[in-house]
Structure formats: structure tokens, C-alpha cells
Short mmCIF file of C-alpha atoms in Angstrom, two decimals:
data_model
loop_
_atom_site.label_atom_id
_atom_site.label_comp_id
_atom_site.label_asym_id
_atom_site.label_seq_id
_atom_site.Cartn_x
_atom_site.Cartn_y
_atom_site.Cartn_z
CA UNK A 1 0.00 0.00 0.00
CA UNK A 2 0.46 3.34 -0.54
CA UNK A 3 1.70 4.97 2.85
CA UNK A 4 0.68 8.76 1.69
CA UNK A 5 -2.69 7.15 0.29
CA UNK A 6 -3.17 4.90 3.49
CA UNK A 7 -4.40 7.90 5.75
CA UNK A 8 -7.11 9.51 3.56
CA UNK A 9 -9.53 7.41 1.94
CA UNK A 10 -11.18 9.74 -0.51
CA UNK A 11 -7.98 10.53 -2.78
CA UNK A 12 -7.69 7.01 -2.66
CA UNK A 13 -10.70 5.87 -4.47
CA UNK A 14 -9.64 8.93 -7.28
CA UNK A 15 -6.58 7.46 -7.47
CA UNK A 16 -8.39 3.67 -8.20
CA UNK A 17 -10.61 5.89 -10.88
CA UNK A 18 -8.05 7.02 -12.63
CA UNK A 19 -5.71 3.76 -12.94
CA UNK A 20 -4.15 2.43 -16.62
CA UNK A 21 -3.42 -0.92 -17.09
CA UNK A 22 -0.37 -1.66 -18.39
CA UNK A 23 1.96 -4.87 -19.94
CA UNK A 24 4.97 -5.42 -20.64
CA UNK A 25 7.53 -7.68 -22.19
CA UNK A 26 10.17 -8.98 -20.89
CA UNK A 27 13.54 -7.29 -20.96
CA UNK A 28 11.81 -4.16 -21.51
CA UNK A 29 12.61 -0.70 -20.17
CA UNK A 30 9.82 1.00 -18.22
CA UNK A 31 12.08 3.74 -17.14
CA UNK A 32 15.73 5.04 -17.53
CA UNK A 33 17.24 6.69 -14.95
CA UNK A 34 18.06 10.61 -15.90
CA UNK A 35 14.05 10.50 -17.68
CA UNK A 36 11.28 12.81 -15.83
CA UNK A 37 9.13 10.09 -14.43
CA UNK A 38 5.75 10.98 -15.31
CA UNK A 39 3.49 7.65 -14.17
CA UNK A 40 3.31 5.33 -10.64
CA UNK A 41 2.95 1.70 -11.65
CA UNK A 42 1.62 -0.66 -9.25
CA UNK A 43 2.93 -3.83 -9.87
CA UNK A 44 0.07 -7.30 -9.88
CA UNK A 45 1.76 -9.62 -11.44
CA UNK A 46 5.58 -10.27 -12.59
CA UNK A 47 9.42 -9.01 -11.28
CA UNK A 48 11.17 -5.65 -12.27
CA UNK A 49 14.68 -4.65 -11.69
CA UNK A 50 15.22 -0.96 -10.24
CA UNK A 51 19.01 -0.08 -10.45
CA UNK A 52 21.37 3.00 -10.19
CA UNK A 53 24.39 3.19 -11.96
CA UNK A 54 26.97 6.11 -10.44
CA UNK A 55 30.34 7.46 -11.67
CA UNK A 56 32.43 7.58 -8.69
CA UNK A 57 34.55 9.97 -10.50
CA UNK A 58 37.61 7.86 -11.24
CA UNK A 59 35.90 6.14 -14.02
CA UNK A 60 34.65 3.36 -11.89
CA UNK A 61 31.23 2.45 -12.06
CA UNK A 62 29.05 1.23 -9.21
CA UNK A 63 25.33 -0.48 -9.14
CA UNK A 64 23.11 -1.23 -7.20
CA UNK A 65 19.98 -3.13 -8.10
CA UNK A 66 16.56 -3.94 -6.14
CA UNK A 67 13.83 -5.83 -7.19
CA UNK A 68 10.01 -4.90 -7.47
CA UNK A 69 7.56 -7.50 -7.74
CA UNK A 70 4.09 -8.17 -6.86
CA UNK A 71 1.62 -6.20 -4.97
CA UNK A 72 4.66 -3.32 -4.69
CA UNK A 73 4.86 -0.16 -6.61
CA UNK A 74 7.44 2.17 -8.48
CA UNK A 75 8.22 5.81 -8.29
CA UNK A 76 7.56 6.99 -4.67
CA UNK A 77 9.10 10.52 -5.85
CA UNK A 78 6.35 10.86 -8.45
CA UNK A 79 4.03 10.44 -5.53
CA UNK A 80 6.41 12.68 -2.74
CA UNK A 81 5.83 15.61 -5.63
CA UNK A 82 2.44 15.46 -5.85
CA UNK A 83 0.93 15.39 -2.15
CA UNK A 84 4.06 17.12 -0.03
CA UNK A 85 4.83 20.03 -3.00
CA UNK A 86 2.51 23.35 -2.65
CA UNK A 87 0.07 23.42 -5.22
CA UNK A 88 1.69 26.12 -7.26
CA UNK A 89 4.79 23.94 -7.97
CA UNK A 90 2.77 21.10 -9.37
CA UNK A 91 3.53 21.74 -12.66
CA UNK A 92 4.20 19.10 -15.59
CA UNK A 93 7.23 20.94 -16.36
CA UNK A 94 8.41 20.41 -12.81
CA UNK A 95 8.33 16.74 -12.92
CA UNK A 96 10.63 14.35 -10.66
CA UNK A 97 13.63 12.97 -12.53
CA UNK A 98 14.31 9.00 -12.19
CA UNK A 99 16.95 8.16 -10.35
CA UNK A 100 16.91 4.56 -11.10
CA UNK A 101 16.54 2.46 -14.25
CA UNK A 102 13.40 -0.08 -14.14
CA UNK A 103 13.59 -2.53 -16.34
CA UNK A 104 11.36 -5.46 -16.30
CA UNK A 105 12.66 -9.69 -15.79
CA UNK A 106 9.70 -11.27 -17.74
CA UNK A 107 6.36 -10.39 -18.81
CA UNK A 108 4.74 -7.90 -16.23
CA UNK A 109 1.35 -7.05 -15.74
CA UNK A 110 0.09 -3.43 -13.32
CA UNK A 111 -1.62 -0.63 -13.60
CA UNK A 112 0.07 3.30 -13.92
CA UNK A 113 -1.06 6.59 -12.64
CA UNK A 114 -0.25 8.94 -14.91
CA UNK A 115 1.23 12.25 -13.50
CA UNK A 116 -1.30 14.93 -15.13
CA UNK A 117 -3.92 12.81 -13.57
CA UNK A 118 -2.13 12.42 -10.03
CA UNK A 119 -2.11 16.57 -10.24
CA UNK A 120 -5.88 16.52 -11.08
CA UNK A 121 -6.33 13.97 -7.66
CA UNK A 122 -4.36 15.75 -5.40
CA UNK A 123 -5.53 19.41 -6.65
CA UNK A 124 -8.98 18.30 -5.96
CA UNK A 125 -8.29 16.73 -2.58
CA UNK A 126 -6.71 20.02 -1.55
CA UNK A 127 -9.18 21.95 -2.53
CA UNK A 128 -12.35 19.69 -0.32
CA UNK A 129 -10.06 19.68 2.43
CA UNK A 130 -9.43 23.44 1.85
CA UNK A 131 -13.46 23.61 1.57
CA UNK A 132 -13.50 21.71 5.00
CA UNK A 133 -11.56 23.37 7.06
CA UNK A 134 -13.11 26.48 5.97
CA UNK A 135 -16.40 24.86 7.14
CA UNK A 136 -14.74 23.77 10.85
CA UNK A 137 -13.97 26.87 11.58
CA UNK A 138 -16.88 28.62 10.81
CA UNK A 139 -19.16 25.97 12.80
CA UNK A 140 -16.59 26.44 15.68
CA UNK A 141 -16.28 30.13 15.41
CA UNK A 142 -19.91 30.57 16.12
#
């Protein structure tokens, strides 16, 4: 699960409304490290690979490599950006950058959440709590 999504029910069910289901192959690139990541994917079925690759600055090259599989999900930054930035910053131009490669180990099976529609989710949710608050305080201010 989603920890950020765990707390607050309603921007989950958005979130479920706006899901894409998506396949791939095996040996197939779902992201490069360096790329803006612009979708979540939620993983149901099958194993990807999530790995850095750094220049120590001598020419050596280290990795590290971590793998994603069922029931887990990919690009926690794309999620950070979307519920912990101010509304004003959440702009497409503005998105995360990967710092990992994912790349998948066979066929694998999810669904994405596509960044523009994250925004729309989390823009909405601010603006009902907004709308909420707003409403507490007047029915306490009385």
C-alpha cells in the first residue's frame, strides 16, 4: 500500500478511478534513470529490476539493483511531488527525474497513474479539504 494514500480514503478511491493498465515484455525498459518520471505503476503480477548506476569519479562504475515485484509499486518521488509540493509547484514541467533504471525480468502485468492525472487527484483533494476546514472553523467560530 500506498503509505501517503493509506491515511485519507477519498484521494484514494480517485486514485483507483483514474488507474491504466499496463503490460509489458520482458527485458523491456519502463524507465531510464536521468528521464522525468511521469506515471506510478503498481505492480500485480511479474518481477522488475530498479538499479542505479553512479560514476564515482575515477571512471569506476558502481550499481546497485533492487527488485520490485508483486503487490509493490514504483516511483515513490512521483508520488512525494504530488501530495508534499505546494500546489503552485505542481507543474508538468516540474516533474521528478528517475533516479533509477526499471527494467522489467519477464512479462509484467500493473496498472500506472499517470502524472497529469495524479495533479488533477491531489488538486482536488486540496481543494475539499481546503473547503472543510473552511467549514470547521466557521461551525466552531460561532
Amino acid at each position: 500500500m500506498v503509505p501517503l494514500l493509506e491515511r485519507n480514503e477519498r484521494p484514494l478511491q480517485r486514485v483507483c478511478s483514474f488507474l491504466k493498465p499496463v503490460y509489458y515484455n520482458k527485458q523491456s525498459h519502463i524507465a531510464r534513470e536521468g528521464e522525468p518520471l511521469d506515471a506510478t505503476l503498481f505492480i500485480t503480477q511479474g518481477i522488475v529490476w530498479s538499479f542505479t548506476t553512479a560514476n564515482n569519479g575515477e571512471g569506476n562504475y558502481s550499481s546497485e539493483a533492487e527488485c520490485i515485484g508483486k503487490g509493490d509499486f514504483y516511483r515513490q518521488d512521483l508520488l512525494d511531488w504530488a501530495f508534499n509540493d505546494s500546489p503552485i509547484s505542481l507543474s508538468l514541467s516540474k516533474l521528478p527525474i528517475s533516479k533509477k533504471t526499471v527494467k522489467t525480468h519477464g512479462k509484467v502485468e500493473g496498472f500506472a497513474l499517470m502524472a497529469n492525472d495524479l495533479k488533477t487527484v491531489v488538486s482536488n483533494w486540496r481543494i475539499v479539504a481546503s473547503a472543510l476546514r473552511a467549514a470547521r472553523q466557521c461551525r466552531h467560530g460561532r
